Amino acid sequence: MLFRPAAEADLDRLLGCVVDESISWAHPERLLSFLDSRNYLYDRIWIAEEHGEILARAVWWGFPGEERPLALDCVHVHPSVGDRVGLAAELLSHAHAAFGQAPAYHVFVSNGWREDPKARAALAWRWEAAGRAGLTEELERLRYAWTSDSPVPEPSERLVFRGDDDDEAFVAAFRAVAEGTLDFTTRQELKTKTPDEQARGDVRDYASMRGDRSWWRLAHDKSGDLVGVALPSANDAGPVVGYLGVLPAHRGRGYVDDLLGEITRFHAARGVRRIAA
């Protein structure tokens, strides 16, 4: 079995890798679109092949121009393979060694997936393979959406929202919000980074998203104290709640509702029909 990164000459065979399970995957339209946008790169698509046939494919996603991928987006193993877990784990391990890191595996499933035997089965062997390859932490997030047939939140009566062109202002805000946070990803990053490194990395990552930097807001109370940060943004799928956070001294007062309301109002004023969070 040969494990290697893909090359442009492999494209037709890569497009022939089909996942017919109840799970998100890098389907042909997505593969071509993200190769064009450079969210996918050939050297971040790894394959296991034997006698010229691709038996497994793993695809990683990242921001264009970044040195390393951010997340594993898709794992495919041909149904004819007897040990799908073993082959997938070996493929991921080879890629992780080449990357010098093991990016998290992002999987999207529909509501009620736990009651769907096909969805559970699709996740089970992938989860086991990912675990064998070193991905042992698990985090489940829920996707919410505001749609244009819903009411628009009223303006906050407690907070004033202002933009700031100085990235350092947001670095300071992100650093403050990270103190005592319950956010899993931030807590994990702070195990290996200083608070300043973590905050600067977040600001850099959010600035690379499709949302405009001028949309970002700092939230102050009536006395002028910084309370939180609210980032309306966008990704490839459309408008999103990019980031929101409340400083430790102001937690427990429901300010998160004001921040989320401001992001929603901002996007709604632009005429969008759906906002994801």
CSV table of C-alpha atoms in Angstrom, one decimal:
chain,number,residue,atom,x,y,z
A,1,MET,CA,0.0,0.0,0.0
A,2,LEU,CA,1.3,3.4,-1.0
A,3,PHE,CA,0.5,6.4,1.2
A,4,ARG,CA,1.2,9.8,-0.4
A,5,PRO,CA,-0.2,13.4,-1.0
A,6,ALA,CA,-2.2,13.8,-4.1
A,7,ALA,CA,-1.1,15.6,-7.3
A,8,GLU,CA,-3.0,17.4,-10.0
A,9,ALA,CA,-2.7,14.3,-12.2
A,10,ASP,CA,-4.9,12.4,-9.7
A,11,LEU,CA,-7.9,14.8,-10.0
A,12,ASP,CA,-10.1,12.5,-12.1
A,13,ARG,CA,-9.6,9.6,-9.6
A,14,LEU,CA,-10.1,11.9,-6.6
A,15,LEU,CA,-13.4,13.0,-8.1
A,16,GLY,CA,-14.4,9.3,-8.3
A,17,CYS,CA,-14.2,8.9,-4.5
A,18,VAL,CA,-17.8,8.8,-3.5
A,19,VAL,CA,-19.2,8.7,0.1
A,20,ASP,CA,-22.7,7.4,0.2
A,21,GLU,CA,-23.0,7.5,4.0
A,22,SER,CA,-25.1,9.9,6.2
A,23,ILE,CA,-22.2,12.3,6.8
A,24,SER,CA,-20.6,15.4,5.4
A,25,TRP,CA,-17.9,14.8,2.8
A,26,ALA,CA,-15.8,16.5,0.1
A,27,HIS,CA,-18.1,15.8,-2.9
A,28,PRO,CA,-16.9,16.6,-6.4
A,29,GLU,CA,-18.5,20.1,-6.5
A,30,ARG,CA,-16.9,21.0,-3.1
A,31,LEU,CA,-13.6,19.5,-4.1
A,32,LEU,CA,-13.4,21.5,-7.3
A,33,SER,CA,-14.6,24.7,-5.7
A,34,PHE,CA,-12.2,24.5,-2.8
A,35,LEU,CA,-9.3,23.6,-5.0
A,36,ASP,CA,-10.0,26.7,-7.0
A,37,SER,CA,-10.3,28.9,-3.9
A,38,ARG,CA,-7.2,27.2,-2.4
A,39,ASN,CA,-9.0,26.1,0.7
A,40,TYR,CA,-8.0,22.6,-0.5
A,41,LEU,CA,-4.4,22.0,-1.8
A,42,TYR,CA,-3.2,18.8,-3.5
A,43,ASP,CA,-0.5,18.3,-0.9
A,44,ARG,CA,-3.2,18.4,1.8
A,45,ILE,CA,-5.2,15.6,0.1
A,46,TRP,CA,-3.7,12.3,1.0
A,47,ILE,CA,-4.5,8.9,-0.6
A,48,ALA,CA,-3.8,5.3,0.0
A,49,GLU,CA,-3.4,3.5,-3.3
A,50,GLU,CA,-2.7,-0.1,-4.4
A,51,HIS,CA,-2.1,-1.2,-8.0
A,52,GLY,CA,-3.1,2.3,-9.2
A,53,GLU,CA,-6.5,2.3,-7.4
A,54,ILE,CA,-7.3,4.8,-4.7
A,55,LEU,CA,-8.6,2.8,-1.7
A,56,ALA,CA,-8.7,5.7,0.8
A,57,ARG,CA,-8.7,9.5,0.6
A,58,ALA,CA,-8.4,12.1,3.3
A,59,VAL,CA,-9.0,15.8,2.6
A,60,TRP,CA,-7.9,18.7,4.8
A,61,TRP,CA,-9.2,22.3,4.7
A,62,GLY,CA,-7.4,25.5,5.5
A,63,PHE,CA,-7.3,29.3,4.8
A,64,PRO,CA,-5.6,30.2,1.5
A,65,GLY,CA,-2.0,31.2,2.1
A,66,GLU,CA,-1.7,29.5,5.5
A,67,GLU,CA,1.3,27.2,6.0
A,68,ARG,CA,-0.7,24.3,7.5
A,69,PRO,CA,-4.2,22.9,7.2
A,70,LEU,CA,-6.7,23.8,9.9
A,71,ALA,CA,-9.1,20.8,9.8
A,72,LEU,CA,-9.7,17.4,8.4
A,73,ASP,CA,-12.7,17.7,6.2
A,74,CYS,CA,-13.4,14.2,4.8
A,75,VAL,CA,-12.3,10.6,5.3
A,76,HIS,CA,-13.2,8.1,2.6
A,77,VAL,CA,-12.3,4.4,2.5
A,78,HIS,CA,-13.6,2.2,-0.4
A,79,PRO,CA,-16.3,-0.2,0.8
A,80,SER,CA,-14.4,-3.2,-0.5
A,81,VAL,CA,-11.7,-2.6,2.1
A,82,GLY,CA,-12.0,-5.1,4.9
A,83,ASP,CA,-10.4,-3.1,7.7
A,84,ARG,CA,-11.6,0.5,7.0
A,85,VAL,CA,-10.6,1.7,10.4
A,86,GLY,CA,-7.1,0.4,10.1
A,87,LEU,CA,-6.5,1.8,6.6
A,88,ALA,CA,-8.0,5.2,7.5
A,89,ALA,CA,-5.9,5.4,10.7
A,90,GLU,CA,-2.7,4.6,8.8
A,91,LEU,CA,-3.5,7.2,6.2
A,92,LEU,CA,-4.2,9.9,8.7
A,93,SER,CA,-1.0,9.0,10.7
A,94,HIS,CA,1.1,9.4,7.5
A,95,ALA,CA,-0.4,12.8,6.8
A,96,HIS,CA,0.0,14.0,10.4
A,97,ALA,CA,3.6,13.1,10.3
A,98,ALA,CA,4.1,15.1,7.1
A,99,PHE,CA,2.1,18.1,8.5
A,100,GLY,CA,3.9,18.0,11.8
A,101,GLN,CA,0.6,18.3,13.5
A,102,ALA,CA,-2.8,16.5,13.8
A,103,PRO,CA,-5.6,19.0,12.8
A,104,ALA,CA,-9.0,18.4,14.2
A,105,TYR,CA,-11.6,16.4,12.3
A,106,HIS,CA,-14.7,18.4,11.5
A,107,VAL,CA,-17.8,16.4,10.8
A,108,PHE,CA,-21.3,17.7,10.1
A,109,VAL,CA,-24.3,15.6,10.7
A,110,SER,CA,-28.1,16.2,10.6
A,111,ASN,CA,-30.3,16.8,13.7
A,112,GLY,CA,-31.2,13.5,15.4
A,113,TRP,CA,-28.2,11.7,14.1
A,114,ARG,CA,-28.0,9.6,17.3
A,115,GLU,CA,-31.4,8.0,16.3
A,116,ASP,CA,-30.2,7.3,12.8
A,117,PRO,CA,-28.3,3.9,12.5
A,118,LYS,CA,-26.7,4.9,9.2
A,119,ALA,CA,-25.3,8.1,10.6
A,120,ARG,CA,-24.1,6.4,13.8
A,121,ALA,CA,-22.3,3.7,11.7
A,122,ALA,CA,-20.7,6.3,9.4
A,123,LEU,CA,-19.3,8.2,12.4
A,124,ALA,CA,-18.3,5.1,14.4
A,125,TRP,CA,-15.5,3.8,12.2
A,126,ARG,CA,-14.2,7.3,11.4
A,127,TRP,CA,-14.1,8.1,15.1
A,128,GLU,CA,-12.2,5.0,15.9
A,129,ALA,CA,-9.7,5.6,13.0
A,130,ALA,CA,-9.2,9.3,14.1
A,131,GLY,CA,-8.6,8.1,17.7
A,132,ARG,CA,-6.0,5.7,16.6
A,133,ALA,CA,-4.3,8.5,14.7
A,134,GLY,CA,-4.1,10.6,17.8
A,135,LEU,CA,-7.3,12.6,17.6
A,136,THR,CA,-8.7,11.8,21.1
A,137,GLU,CA,-10.6,14.9,22.2
A,138,GLU,CA,-14.2,15.2,21.2
A,139,LEU,CA,-16.3,18.4,21.0
A,140,GLU,CA,-19.9,18.6,19.7
A,141,ARG,CA,-21.2,22.0,18.6
A,142,LEU,CA,-24.8,22.9,17.6
A,143,ARG,CA,-25.6,24.9,14.6
A,144,TYR,CA,-28.3,27.7,14.9
A,145,ALA,CA,-29.6,30.0,12.3
A,146,TRP,CA,-31.6,33.3,12.2
A,147,THR,CA,-33.8,33.7,9.1
A,148,SER,CA,-35.4,36.8,7.7
A,149,ASP,CA,-38.9,35.7,8.7
A,150,SER,CA,-37.8,36.0,12.3
A,151,PRO,CA,-37.9,39.3,14.3
A,152,VAL,CA,-34.8,41.5,14.4
A,153,PRO,CA,-33.5,42.1,18.0
A,154,GLU,CA,-34.0,45.5,19.5
A,155,PRO,CA,-30.8,47.7,20.0
A,156,SER,CA,-29.1,47.2,23.3
A,157,GLU,CA,-30.0,49.8,25.9
A,158,ARG,CA,-26.9,48.9,28.0
A,159,LEU,CA,-24.1,48.8,25.5
A,160,VAL,CA,-22.6,51.1,22.9
A,161,PHE,CA,-20.9,49.3,19.9
A,162,ARG,CA,-18.0,50.9,18.0
A,163,GLY,CA,-15.6,49.8,15.4
A,164,ASP,CA,-11.9,50.2,15.7
A,165,ASP,CA,-9.3,50.1,12.9
A,166,ASP,CA,-6.5,49.2,15.3
A,167,ASP,CA,-6.0,45.4,15.4
A,168,GLU,CA,-4.2,45.9,18.8
A,169,ALA,CA,-7.5,46.9,20.4
A,170,PHE,CA,-9.0,43.6,19.3
A,171,VAL,CA,-5.9,41.6,20.3
A,172,ALA,CA,-6.3,43.1,23.8
A,173,ALA,CA,-10.0,42.3,23.9
A,174,PHE,CA,-9.5,38.7,22.7
A,175,ARG,CA,-6.8,38.2,25.3
A,176,ALA,CA,-9.1,39.5,28.1
A,177,VAL,CA,-12.1,37.4,26.9
A,178,ALA,CA,-9.9,34.3,27.0
A,179,GLU,CA,-9.2,34.6,30.7
A,180,GLY,CA,-11.4,32.0,32.5
A,181,THR,CA,-13.2,31.1,29.2
A,182,LEU,CA,-15.1,27.8,28.9
A,183,ASP,CA,-14.6,27.7,25.2
A,184,PHE,CA,-13.0,24.4,24.4
A,185,THR,CA,-10.8,25.4,21.5
A,186,THR,CA,-9.4,28.5,23.3
A,187,ARG,CA,-8.6,26.5,26.4
A,188,GLN,CA,-6.8,23.9,24.3
A,189,GLU,CA,-4.8,26.5,22.5
A,190,LEU,CA,-3.8,28.2,25.8
A,191,LYS,CA,-2.1,24.9,26.8
A,192,THR,CA,0.6,25.5,24.1
A,193,LYS,CA,0.5,29.2,23.5
A,194,THR,CA,0.8,32.4,25.6
A,195,PRO,CA,-2.4,34.5,25.9
A,196,ASP,CA,-0.9,37.0,23.5
A,197,GLU,CA,-0.1,34.4,20.9
A,198,GLN,CA,-3.5,32.9,21.2
A,199,ALA,CA,-5.3,36.3,20.8
A,200,ARG,CA,-3.2,37.3,17.9
A,201,GLY,CA,-3.8,34.0,16.2
A,202,ASP,CA,-7.6,34.5,16.6
A,203,VAL,CA,-7.5,38.0,15.2
A,204,ARG,CA,-5.5,36.9,12.2
A,205,ASP,CA,-7.8,34.0,11.6
A,206,TYR,CA,-11.0,36.1,11.8
A,207,ALA,CA,-9.4,38.7,9.5
A,208,SER,CA,-8.9,36.0,6.9
A,209,MET,CA,-12.6,35.2,6.8
A,210,ARG,CA,-14.9,36.5,4.1
A,211,GLY,CA,-16.5,39.1,6.4
A,212,ASP,CA,-15.2,42.6,6.2
A,213,ARG,CA,-12.8,43.8,8.9
A,214,SER,CA,-14.8,47.0,9.2
A,215,TRP,CA,-17.7,45.0,10.6
A,216,TRP,CA,-16.0,44.2,13.9
A,217,ARG,CA,-17.3,45.9,17.0
A,218,LEU,CA,-16.1,46.5,20.6
A,219,ALA,CA,-18.9,46.8,23.2
A,220,HIS,CA,-18.7,49.4,26.0
A,221,ASP,CA,-21.1,50.1,28.8
A,222,LYS,CA,-22.4,53.6,29.6
A,223,SER,CA,-19.4,54.3,31.8
A,224,GLY,CA,-17.0,53.6,29.0
A,225,ASP,CA,-15.8,50.2,30.3
A,226,LEU,CA,-15.0,47.6,27.7
A,227,VAL,CA,-17.6,44.8,28.2
A,228,GLY,CA,-17.1,42.6,25.2
A,229,VAL,CA,-16.4,42.0,21.5
A,230,ALA,CA,-18.8,41.2,18.7
A,231,LEU,CA,-17.7,40.1,15.2
A,232,PRO,CA,-20.2,39.8,12.4
A,233,SER,CA,-18.5,37.8,9.7
A,234,ALA,CA,-19.0,35.5,6.7
A,235,ASN,CA,-17.7,32.2,5.5
A,236,ASP,CA,-18.1,30.3,2.2
A,237,ALA,CA,-21.7,29.5,3.1
A,238,GLY,CA,-22.7,33.0,3.9
A,239,PRO,CA,-23.2,35.4,6.9
A,240,VAL,CA,-22.2,34.1,10.3
A,241,VAL,CA,-21.7,35.0,13.9
A,242,GLY,CA,-18.0,35.1,13.7
A,243,TYR,CA,-17.1,35.6,17.3
A,244,LEU,CA,-18.5,37.1,20.5
A,245,GLY,CA,-17.2,37.2,24.1
A,246,VAL,CA,-17.6,39.0,27.4
A,247,LEU,CA,-14.7,40.1,29.6
A,248,PRO,CA,-14.5,38.3,33.0
A,249,ALA,CA,-15.5,41.3,35.1
A,250,HIS,CA,-18.8,41.6,33.3
A,251,ARG,CA,-19.9,38.0,33.0
A,252,GLY,CA,-23.1,36.8,34.6
A,253,ARG,CA,-25.2,39.8,33.5
A,254,GLY,CA,-26.6,38.5,30.3
A,255,TYR,CA,-24.4,40.7,28.0
A,256,VAL,CA,-24.0,37.8,25.6
A,257,ASP,CA,-27.6,38.5,24.5
A,258,ASP,CA,-26.7,42.1,23.7
A,259,LEU,CA,-23.7,41.0,21.7
A,260,LEU,CA,-25.6,38.3,19.7
A,261,GLY,CA,-28.4,40.8,19.1
A,262,GLU,CA,-26.0,43.4,17.7
A,263,ILE,CA,-24.4,40.9,15.3
A,264,THR,CA,-27.9,39.8,14.2
A,265,ARG,CA,-29.1,43.4,13.7
A,266,PHE,CA,-25.9,44.3,11.8
A,267,HIS,CA,-26.4,41.5,9.3
A,268,ALA,CA,-30.1,42.0,9.1
A,269,ALA,CA,-29.6,45.7,8.2
A,270,ARG,CA,-27.5,44.4,5.2
A,271,GLY,CA,-30.5,42.6,3.9
A,272,VAL,CA,-29.3,39.0,4.5
A,273,ARG,CA,-31.8,36.2,4.7
A,274,ARG,CA,-29.9,33.8,6.9
A,275,ILE,CA,-27.3,34.1,9.6
A,276,ALA,CA,-25.6,31.0,11.0
A,277,ALA,CA,-24.0,30.5,14.4
